[in-house]
C-alpha cells in the first residue's frame, strides 16, 4: 500500500485526479470503477477541468460504480445515479451506454445483484476509486462482510445511515439497504485509489494503516492487494 500524505482536500483532489488522468492518457479506453460520497467530488472536478482543457476524453471510457441505495428512485436527488451524473457524467463526453451503476430499485433485488455481478465478471477494471466509511466500509461493505463476498444487498448499519443523513431531510429518509459490489469484486481491480479527507476519517485511516487485516474492518483487505494508493490529507492522517 502506497500512502501519500498531502496538505488538504484541494491538494488531495489534484493528486488523486492526476493518477486517473495519467491512466486515461496512457489507456484512453480504460475501465474505471467509481465511487460516490463527498470524498471523490474534488477528484471529479479536476477530471472535468482536464476534459475542458482537452487533456482527456471519456468517449471510449467505461465506468462501473460501486453501489446504489435500494428502494430509491434513480432520479431522486440523493440516488448515486443522480450523484454521478451531476458530479461527473453530465460534464464530460462519456457515452451513456458505457456507464454502469447498480440498480437498487425493483421487485427482484437478488436478480439485480446477479445481473450486476455478471457485468463485473465480464469487465476488467483498471482503476477503482474508493472512499472510506467512518467504520471502515468500502462501497457499502459493512464491518463483518466476508472478503469473498460478491455483489449483494446489504442492510446499512445505523452508523452509516447516521453518517449519510446529512444528505437527506431526516434519518427516516435515509434508505435502510443498498446494493453494492462485494469486497471480492473490488479486489479484482488492477489498481485501487482510496482517498480520505478530514478529521472524521482519522480513526478509520489509523485502523487502515496501523491495524491488521480483519473482516471487522473491511478496508483492511486492501493490504492484500498488490497495487493500492491511499491519499490522505493532514487531518485524516492526524492519528498516524
Ligand atoms: C458511502 C459510500 C461509500 C463512501 C462512504 C464515505 O457510504 N457508499 O462509497 O466511501 O460513504 O463517504 P464520504 O466520502 O462522504 O465520507
GROMACS .gro file of C-alpha atoms and ligand atoms in nm:
model
  256
    1UNK     CA    1   0.000   0.000   0.000
    2UNK     CA    2   0.147   0.332  -0.106
    3UNK     CA    3   0.049   0.613   0.131
    4UNK     CA    4   0.060   0.970   0.000
    5UNK     CA    5   0.008   1.246   0.255
    6UNK     CA    6  -0.098   1.588   0.130
    7UNK     CA    7  -0.195   1.912   0.299
    8UNK     CA    8  -0.563   1.949   0.236
    9UNK     CA    9  -0.865   1.838   0.038
   10UNK     CA   10  -0.776   2.057  -0.257
   11UNK     CA   11  -0.433   1.900  -0.294
   12UNK     CA   12  -0.575   1.553  -0.234
   13UNK     CA   13  -0.822   1.602  -0.518
   14UNK     CA   14  -0.548   1.722  -0.753
   15UNK     CA   15  -0.307   1.440  -0.672
   16UNK     CA   16  -0.583   1.178  -0.699
   17UNK     CA   17  -0.704   1.322  -1.029
   18UNK     CA   18  -0.351   1.305  -1.168
   19UNK     CA   19  -0.348   0.929  -1.111
   20UNK     CA   20  -0.670   0.896  -1.311
   21UNK     CA   21  -0.564   1.145  -1.580
   22UNK     CA   22  -0.232   0.967  -1.633
   23UNK     CA   23  -0.416   0.637  -1.673
   24UNK     CA   24  -0.663   0.786  -1.924
   25UNK     CA   25  -0.374   0.935  -2.124
   26UNK     CA   26  -0.191   0.602  -2.129
   27UNK     CA   27  -0.507   0.399  -2.198
   28UNK     CA   28  -0.787   0.614  -2.347
   29UNK     CA   29  -1.028   0.317  -2.346
   30UNK     CA   30  -0.969   0.219  -1.983
   31UNK     CA   31  -1.233   0.096  -1.744
   32UNK     CA   32  -1.283   0.294  -1.424
   33UNK     CA   33  -1.451   0.184  -1.104
   34UNK     CA   34  -1.612   0.489  -0.947
   35UNK     CA   35  -1.730   0.584  -0.601
   36UNK     CA   36  -1.978   0.832  -0.459
   37UNK     CA   37  -1.967   1.024  -0.131
   38UNK     CA   38  -1.811   1.362  -0.066
   39UNK     CA   39  -1.451   1.235  -0.081
   40UNK     CA   40  -1.414   1.197  -0.461
   41UNK     CA   41  -1.609   1.512  -0.560
   42UNK     CA   42  -1.291   1.724  -0.589
   43UNK     CA   43  -1.124   1.449  -0.789
   44UNK     CA   44  -1.419   1.451  -1.031
   45UNK     CA   45  -1.400   1.831  -1.056
   46UNK     CA   46  -1.036   1.802  -1.160
   47UNK     CA   47  -1.127   1.539  -1.420
   48UNK     CA   48  -1.391   1.773  -1.562
   49UNK     CA   49  -1.133   2.055  -1.574
   50UNK     CA   50  -0.888   1.828  -1.760
   51UNK     CA   51  -1.165   1.732  -2.003
   52UNK     CA   52  -1.250   2.100  -2.061
   53UNK     CA   53  -0.884   2.170  -2.135
   54UNK     CA   54  -0.899   1.880  -2.386
   55UNK     CA   55  -0.630   1.693  -2.195
   56UNK     CA   56  -0.851   1.385  -2.174
   57UNK     CA   57  -1.166   1.247  -2.329
   58UNK     CA   58  -1.415   0.999  -2.186
   59UNK     CA   59  -1.552   0.891  -2.523
   60UNK     CA   60  -1.401   0.541  -2.504
   61UNK     CA   61  -1.411   0.502  -2.125
   62UNK     CA   62  -1.633   0.255  -1.945
   63UNK     CA   63  -1.731   0.303  -1.582
   64UNK     CA   64  -1.871   0.076  -1.312
   65UNK     CA   65  -1.998   0.227  -0.989
   66UNK     CA   66  -1.960   0.063  -0.653
   67UNK     CA   67  -2.306   0.090  -0.512
   68UNK     CA   68  -2.657   0.234  -0.506
   69UNK     CA   69  -2.928   0.272  -0.245
   70UNK     CA   70  -3.219   0.030  -0.257
   71UNK     CA   71  -3.578   0.144  -0.298
   72UNK     CA   72  -3.482   0.496  -0.401
   73UNK     CA   73  -3.589   0.618  -0.742
   74UNK     CA   74  -3.283   0.667  -0.965
   75UNK     CA   75  -3.400   1.023  -1.026
   76UNK     CA   76  -3.410   1.101  -0.652
   77UNK     CA   77  -3.169   1.385  -0.571
   78UNK     CA   78  -2.968   1.152  -0.342
   79UNK     CA   79  -2.950   0.845  -0.564
   80UNK     CA   80  -2.597   0.757  -0.667
   81UNK     CA   81  -2.721   0.763  -1.026
   82UNK     CA   82  -2.805   1.133  -0.981
   83UNK     CA   83  -2.482   1.196  -0.789
   84UNK     CA   84  -2.264   1.054  -1.065
   85UNK     CA   85  -2.445   1.244  -1.339
   86UNK     CA   86  -2.434   1.574  -1.151
   87UNK     CA   87  -2.075   1.543  -1.034
   88UNK     CA   88  -1.913   1.391  -1.343
   89UNK     CA   89  -2.105   1.230  -1.627
   90UNK     CA   90  -2.314   1.534  -1.733
   91UNK     CA   91  -1.995   1.737  -1.777
   92UNK     CA   92  -1.786   1.505  -1.994
   93UNK     CA   93  -1.824   1.315  -2.323
   94UNK     CA   94  -1.886   0.970  -2.174
   95UNK     CA   95  -2.140   0.759  -2.362
   96UNK     CA   96  -2.446   0.671  -2.154
   97UNK     CA   97  -2.418   0.305  -2.264
   98UNK     CA   98  -2.068   0.289  -2.113
   99UNK     CA   99  -2.192   0.392  -1.768
  100UNK     CA  100  -2.279   0.110  -1.529
  101UNK     CA  101  -2.440   0.181  -1.192
  102UNK     CA  102  -2.607  -0.093  -0.990
  103UNK     CA  103  -2.986  -0.074  -0.992
  104UNK     CA  104  -3.133  -0.096  -0.643
  105UNK     CA  105  -3.494  -0.042  -0.729
  106UNK     CA  106  -3.702  -0.337  -0.842
  107UNK     CA  107  -3.910  -0.630  -0.727
  108UNK     CA  108  -3.632  -0.890  -0.756
  109UNK     CA  109  -3.324  -0.746  -0.587
  110UNK     CA  110  -3.133  -1.074  -0.599
  111UNK     CA  111  -3.174  -1.083  -0.976
  112UNK     CA  112  -3.042  -0.725  -0.997
  113UNK     CA  113  -2.737  -0.834  -0.794
  114UNK     CA  114  -2.673  -1.130  -1.022
  115UNK     CA  115  -2.703  -0.910  -1.330
  116UNK     CA  116  -2.456  -0.652  -1.198
  117UNK     CA  117  -2.220  -0.923  -1.083
  118UNK     CA  118  -2.227  -1.078  -1.431
  119UNK     CA  119  -2.133  -0.741  -1.580
  120UNK     CA  120  -1.843  -0.713  -1.335
  121UNK     CA  121  -1.720  -1.061  -1.426
  122UNK     CA  122  -1.701  -0.955  -1.788
  123UNK     CA  123  -1.541  -0.620  -1.709
  124UNK     CA  124  -1.180  -0.566  -1.621
  125UNK     CA  125  -1.147  -0.259  -1.402
  126UNK     CA  126  -0.816  -0.082  -1.448
  127UNK     CA  127  -0.857   0.160  -1.159
  128UNK     CA  128  -1.107   0.154  -0.875
  129UNK     CA  129  -1.168   0.480  -0.687
  130UNK     CA  130  -1.270   0.435  -0.323
  131UNK     CA  131  -1.367   0.647  -0.027
  132UNK     CA  132  -1.380   0.501   0.320
  133UNK     CA  133  -1.667   0.498   0.568
  134UNK     CA  134  -1.608   0.603   0.928
  135UNK     CA  135  -1.641   0.236   1.026
  136UNK     CA  136  -1.405   0.118   0.753
  137UNK     CA  137  -1.666   0.028   0.496
  138UNK     CA  138  -1.573   0.036   0.129
  139UNK     CA  139  -1.856   0.061  -0.121
  140UNK     CA  140  -2.125  -0.046   0.122
  141UNK     CA  141  -1.936  -0.347   0.255
  142UNK     CA  142  -2.003  -0.302   0.624
  143UNK     CA  143  -1.792  -0.449   0.906
  144UNK     CA  144  -1.822  -0.828   0.918
  145UNK     CA  145  -1.864  -0.870   0.541
  146UNK     CA  146  -1.673  -1.171   0.408
  147UNK     CA  147  -1.373  -1.090   0.191
  148UNK     CA  148  -1.519  -1.347  -0.056
  149UNK     CA  149  -1.843  -1.155  -0.096
  150UNK     CA  150  -1.954  -1.054  -0.445
  151UNK     CA  151  -2.234  -0.808  -0.537
  152UNK     CA  152  -2.509  -0.826  -0.277
  153UNK     CA  153  -2.787  -0.645  -0.095
  154UNK     CA  154  -2.669  -0.505   0.235
  155UNK     CA  155  -2.862  -0.376   0.532
  156UNK     CA  156  -2.691  -0.049   0.621
  157UNK     CA  157  -2.560  -0.004   0.975
  158UNK     CA  158  -2.701   0.276   1.187
  159UNK     CA  159  -2.353   0.437   1.185
  160UNK     CA  160  -2.356   0.453   0.804
  161UNK     CA  161  -2.714   0.584   0.796
  162UNK     CA  162  -2.620   0.849   1.054
  163UNK     CA  163  -2.308   0.944   0.853
  164UNK     CA  164  -2.514   0.979   0.535
  165UNK     CA  165  -2.815   1.155   0.686
  166UNK     CA  166  -2.661   1.495   0.612
  167UNK     CA  167  -2.769   1.444   0.250
  168UNK     CA  168  -3.134   1.380   0.340
  169UNK     CA  169  -3.402   1.583   0.524
  170UNK     CA  170  -3.408   1.339   0.815
  171UNK     CA  171  -3.274   1.000   0.925
  172UNK     CA  172  -3.611   0.842   0.835
  173UNK     CA  173  -3.549   0.924   0.470
  174UNK     CA  174  -3.208   0.753   0.461
  175UNK     CA  175  -3.250   0.416   0.288
  176UNK     CA  176  -3.201   0.110   0.507
  177UNK     CA  177  -3.039  -0.106   0.243
  178UNK     CA  178  -2.818  -0.083  -0.063
  179UNK     CA  179  -2.679  -0.289  -0.349
  180UNK     CA  180  -2.301  -0.294  -0.354
  181UNK     CA  181  -2.007  -0.454  -0.529
  182UNK     CA  182  -1.865  -0.707  -0.286
  183UNK     CA  183  -1.514  -0.696  -0.149
  184UNK     CA  184  -1.410  -0.969  -0.391
  185UNK     CA  185  -1.526  -0.759  -0.689
  186UNK     CA  186  -1.340  -0.453  -0.556
  187UNK     CA  187  -1.019  -0.653  -0.509
  188UNK     CA  188  -1.025  -0.759  -0.874
  189UNK     CA  189  -0.942  -0.407  -0.992
  190UNK     CA  190  -0.586  -0.379  -1.121
  191UNK     CA  191  -0.518  -0.063  -0.920
  192UNK     CA  192  -0.711   0.082  -0.626
  193UNK     CA  193  -0.706   0.450  -0.533
  194UNK     CA  194  -0.850   0.536  -0.192
  195UNK     CA  195  -0.899   0.896  -0.082
  196UNK     CA  196  -0.971   1.008   0.274
  197UNK     CA  197  -1.001   1.364   0.395
  198UNK     CA  198  -1.082   1.538   0.721
  199UNK     CA  199  -1.080   1.466   1.093
  200UNK     CA  200  -1.386   1.240   1.074
  201UNK     CA  201  -1.173   0.990   0.881
  202UNK     CA  202  -0.870   0.996   1.112
  203UNK     CA  203  -0.972   0.688   1.316
  204UNK     CA  204  -1.053   0.491   1.003
  205UNK     CA  205  -0.724   0.590   0.838
  206UNK     CA  206  -0.535   0.487   1.151
  207UNK     CA  207  -0.710   0.148   1.158
  208UNK     CA  208  -0.641   0.104   0.786
  209UNK     CA  209  -0.272   0.183   0.803
  210UNK     CA  210  -0.174   0.064   1.150
  211UNK     CA  211  -0.426  -0.215   1.208
  212UNK     CA  212  -0.429  -0.577   1.098
  213UNK     CA  213  -0.627  -0.738   0.819
  214UNK     CA  214  -0.970  -0.826   0.956
  215UNK     CA  215  -1.325  -0.863   0.828
  216UNK     CA  216  -1.439  -0.638   1.113
  217UNK     CA  217  -1.266  -0.353   0.930
  218UNK     CA  218  -1.346  -0.407   0.559
  219UNK     CA  219  -1.093  -0.158   0.414
  220UNK     CA  220  -0.810  -0.357   0.575
  221UNK     CA  221  -0.849  -0.611   0.292
  222UNK     CA  222  -0.665  -0.362   0.071
  223UNK     CA  223  -0.343  -0.470   0.240
  224UNK     CA  224  -0.383  -0.797   0.046
  225UNK     CA  225  -0.388  -0.613  -0.289
  226UNK     CA  226  -0.063  -0.551  -0.473
  227UNK     CA  227  -0.135  -0.206  -0.617
  228UNK     CA  228  -0.311   0.034  -0.380
  229UNK     CA  229  -0.258   0.408  -0.348
  230UNK     CA  230  -0.403   0.576  -0.039
  231UNK     CA  231  -0.414   0.955  -0.047
  232UNK     CA  232  -0.484   1.124   0.285
  233UNK     CA  233  -0.480   1.486   0.389
  234UNK     CA  234  -0.321   1.615   0.711
  235UNK     CA  235  -0.643   1.594   0.915
  236UNK     CA  236  -0.721   1.240   0.804
  237UNK     CA  237  -0.360   1.145   0.882
  238UNK     CA  238  -0.360   1.320   1.221
  239UNK     CA  239  -0.366   0.997   1.426
  240UNK     CA  240  -0.086   0.822   1.238
  241LIG     C1  241  -2.091   0.599   0.143
  241LIG     C2  242  -2.047   0.528   0.015
  241LIG     C3  243  -1.901   0.495   0.018
  241LIG     C4  244  -1.822   0.614   0.065
  241LIG     C5  245  -1.860   0.649   0.205
  241LIG     C6  246  -1.785   0.769   0.259
  241LIG     O1  247  -2.143   0.517   0.238
  241LIG     N1  248  -2.121   0.411  -0.013
  241LIG     O2  249  -1.861   0.451  -0.110
  241LIG     O3  250  -1.684   0.586   0.059
  241LIG     O4  251  -1.998   0.679   0.208
  241LIG     O5  252  -1.847   0.887   0.218
  241LIG     P1  253  -1.784   1.029   0.227
  241LIG     O6  254  -1.679   1.035   0.122
  241LIG     O7  255  -1.897   1.123   0.200
  241LIG     O8  256  -1.730   1.043   0.363
   0.00000   0.00000   0.00000
